[in-house]
Short mmCIF file of C-alpha atoms and ligand atoms in Angstrom, two decimals:
data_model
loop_
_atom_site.label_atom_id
_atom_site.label_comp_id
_atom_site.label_asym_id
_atom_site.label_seq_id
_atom_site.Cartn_x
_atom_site.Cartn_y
_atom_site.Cartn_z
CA UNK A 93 0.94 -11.98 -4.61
CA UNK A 94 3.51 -13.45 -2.93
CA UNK A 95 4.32 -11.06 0.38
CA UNK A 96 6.07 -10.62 3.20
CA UNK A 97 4.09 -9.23 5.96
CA UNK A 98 5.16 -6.16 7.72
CA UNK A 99 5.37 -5.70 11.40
CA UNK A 100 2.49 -2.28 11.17
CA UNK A 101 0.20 -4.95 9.15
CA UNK A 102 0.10 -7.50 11.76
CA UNK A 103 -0.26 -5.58 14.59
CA UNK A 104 -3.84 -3.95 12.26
CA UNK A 105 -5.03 -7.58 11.93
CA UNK A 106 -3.81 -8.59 15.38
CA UNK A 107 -6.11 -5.24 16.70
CA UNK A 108 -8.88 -6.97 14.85
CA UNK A 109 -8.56 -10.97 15.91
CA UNK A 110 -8.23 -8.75 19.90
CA UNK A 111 -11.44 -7.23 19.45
CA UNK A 112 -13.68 -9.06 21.28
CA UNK A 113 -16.82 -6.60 20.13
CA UNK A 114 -17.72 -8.98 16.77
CA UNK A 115 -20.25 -11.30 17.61
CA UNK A 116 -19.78 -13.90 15.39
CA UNK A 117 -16.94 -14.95 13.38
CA UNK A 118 -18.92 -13.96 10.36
CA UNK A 119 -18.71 -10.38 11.41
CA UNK A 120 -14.64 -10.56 12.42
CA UNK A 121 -13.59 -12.11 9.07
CA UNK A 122 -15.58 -9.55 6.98
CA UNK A 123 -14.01 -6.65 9.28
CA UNK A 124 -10.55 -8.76 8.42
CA UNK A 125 -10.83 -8.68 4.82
CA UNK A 126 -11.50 -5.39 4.52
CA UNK A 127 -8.71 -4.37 6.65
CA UNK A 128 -6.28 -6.65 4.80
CA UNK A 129 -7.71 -5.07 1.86
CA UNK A 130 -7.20 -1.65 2.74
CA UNK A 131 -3.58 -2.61 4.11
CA UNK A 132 -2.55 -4.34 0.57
CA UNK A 133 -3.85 -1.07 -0.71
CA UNK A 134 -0.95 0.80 1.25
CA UNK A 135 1.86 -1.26 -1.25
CA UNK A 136 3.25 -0.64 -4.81
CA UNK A 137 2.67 -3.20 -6.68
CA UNK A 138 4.13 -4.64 -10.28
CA UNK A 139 1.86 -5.43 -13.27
CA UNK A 140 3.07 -7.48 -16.59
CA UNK A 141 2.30 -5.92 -19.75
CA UNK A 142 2.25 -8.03 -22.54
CA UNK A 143 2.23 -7.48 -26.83
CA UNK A 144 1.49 -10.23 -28.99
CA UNK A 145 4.71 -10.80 -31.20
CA UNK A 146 2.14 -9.51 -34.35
CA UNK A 147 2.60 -5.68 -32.24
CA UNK A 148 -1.07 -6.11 -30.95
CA UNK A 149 -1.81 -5.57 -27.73
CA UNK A 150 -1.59 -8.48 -25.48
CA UNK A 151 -2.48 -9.82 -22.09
CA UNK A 152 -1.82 -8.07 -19.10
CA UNK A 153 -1.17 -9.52 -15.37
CA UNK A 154 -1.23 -7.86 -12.26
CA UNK A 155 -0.82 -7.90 -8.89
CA UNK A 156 2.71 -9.25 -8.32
CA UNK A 157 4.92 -8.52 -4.94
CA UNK A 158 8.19 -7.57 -6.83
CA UNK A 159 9.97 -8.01 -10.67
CA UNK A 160 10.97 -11.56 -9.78
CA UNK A 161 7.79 -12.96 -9.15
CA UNK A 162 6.60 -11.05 -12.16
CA UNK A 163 9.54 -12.41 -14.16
CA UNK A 164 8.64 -16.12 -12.49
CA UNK A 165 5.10 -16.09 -13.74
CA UNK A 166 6.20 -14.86 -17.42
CA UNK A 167 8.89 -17.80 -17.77
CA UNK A 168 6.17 -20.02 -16.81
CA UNK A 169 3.68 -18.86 -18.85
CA UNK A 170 5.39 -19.60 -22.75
CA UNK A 171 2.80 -17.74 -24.75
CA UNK A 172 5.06 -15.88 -26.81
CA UNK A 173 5.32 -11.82 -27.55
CA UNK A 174 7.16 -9.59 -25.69
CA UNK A 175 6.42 -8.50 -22.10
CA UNK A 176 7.79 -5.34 -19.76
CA UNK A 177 7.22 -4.64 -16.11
CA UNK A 178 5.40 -1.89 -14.79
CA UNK A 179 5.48 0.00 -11.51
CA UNK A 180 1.79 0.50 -10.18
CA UNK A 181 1.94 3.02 -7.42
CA UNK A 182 -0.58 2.29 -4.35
CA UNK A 183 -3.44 4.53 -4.17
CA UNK A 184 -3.45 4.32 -0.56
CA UNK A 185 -0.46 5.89 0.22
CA UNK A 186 -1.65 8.75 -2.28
CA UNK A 187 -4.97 9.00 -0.55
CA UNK A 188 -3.10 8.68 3.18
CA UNK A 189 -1.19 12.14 2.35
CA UNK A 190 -4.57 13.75 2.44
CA UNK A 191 -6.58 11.63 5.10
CA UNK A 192 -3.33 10.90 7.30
CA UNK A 193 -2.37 7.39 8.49
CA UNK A 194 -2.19 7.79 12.17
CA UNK A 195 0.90 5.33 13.68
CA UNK A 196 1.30 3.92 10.09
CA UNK A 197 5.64 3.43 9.09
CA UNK A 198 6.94 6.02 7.02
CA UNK A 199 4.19 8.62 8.46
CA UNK A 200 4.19 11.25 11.06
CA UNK A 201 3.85 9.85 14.39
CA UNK A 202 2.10 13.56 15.68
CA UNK A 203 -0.54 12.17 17.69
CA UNK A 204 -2.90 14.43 15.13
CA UNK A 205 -0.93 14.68 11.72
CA UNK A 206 -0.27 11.14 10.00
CA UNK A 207 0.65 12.53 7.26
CA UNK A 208 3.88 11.94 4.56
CA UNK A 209 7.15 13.23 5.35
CA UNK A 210 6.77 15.27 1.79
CA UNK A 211 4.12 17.05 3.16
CA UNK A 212 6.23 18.61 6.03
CA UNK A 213 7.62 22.11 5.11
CA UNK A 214 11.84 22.38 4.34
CA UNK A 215 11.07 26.27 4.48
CA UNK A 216 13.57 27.72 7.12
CA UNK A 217 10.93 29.71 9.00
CA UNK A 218 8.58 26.82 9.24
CA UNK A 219 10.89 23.88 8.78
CA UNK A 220 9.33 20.63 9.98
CA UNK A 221 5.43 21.96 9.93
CA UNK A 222 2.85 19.69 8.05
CA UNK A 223 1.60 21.66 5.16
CA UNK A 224 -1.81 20.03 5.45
CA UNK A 225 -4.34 23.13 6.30
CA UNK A 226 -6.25 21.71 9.14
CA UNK A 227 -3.17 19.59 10.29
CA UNK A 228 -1.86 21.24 13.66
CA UNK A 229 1.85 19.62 13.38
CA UNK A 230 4.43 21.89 14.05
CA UNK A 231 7.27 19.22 13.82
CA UNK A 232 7.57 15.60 11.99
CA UNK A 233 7.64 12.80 14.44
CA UNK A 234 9.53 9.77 12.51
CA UNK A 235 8.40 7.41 15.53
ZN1 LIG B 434 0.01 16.66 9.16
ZN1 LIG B 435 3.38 15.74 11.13
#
């Protein structure tokens, strides 16, 4: 998993490291992991999928960052077959559209929506409302 880290994830961990409630350092790197987990959770991701040269299923690899790191690992890895890369959509973004992701890029910046742009109407009459029922957003805030 070779990634770049975005300016919205830093400043989650950053909150963290800040946060001068954990008392002990046990506590801050468990509240850290999860965090990064639930950040890496936010990405799309790329899995190999491999077939024996026989047709048989084969072995499959995933997480990687992007196709080249995907394609990296398979020219290292000479165990013959045929592989193809697959798109693995993040669940977190899915599961954001429901739960909103308050100040999170690519969301609505409405201090109470967080929700996706797709979820914001393109109806004329209510054009820019979030379609989320208990969301009060009359208007999508890019930032
Ligand atoms: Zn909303
Ligand atoms: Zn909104």
């Amino acid at each position: 998993m070779r990634i770049t880290p975005r300016k919205e994830e830093v400043a989650a961990v950053v909150a963290l490291l800040e946060d001068d409630t954990f008392d002990s350092a046990t506590h801050l790197a468990k509240a850290v992991i999860k965090e990064v987990g639930e950040i890496l959770q936010m990405r799309d991701w790329i899995a190999l999928v491999h077939t024996w040269s026989d047709g048989t299923r084969g072995l499959n690899f995933a997480p990687f960052a992007s196709e080249a790191e995907a394609k990296t690992f398979a020219s290292k890895m000479a165990f013959g077959g045929t592989g193809r890369l697959v798109k693995l959509n993040s669940p977190g973004a899915m599961l954001a559209n429901t739960d909103g992701k308050k100040g999170w890029k690519g969301y609505c910046f409405h201090p109470e929506c967080g929700h996706a742009p797709f979820t914001h109407s393109i109806a004329s009459a209510a054009r820019g409302a979030c379609h989320i029922p208990t969301c009060p957003c009359t208007k999508f805030q890019s930032a």
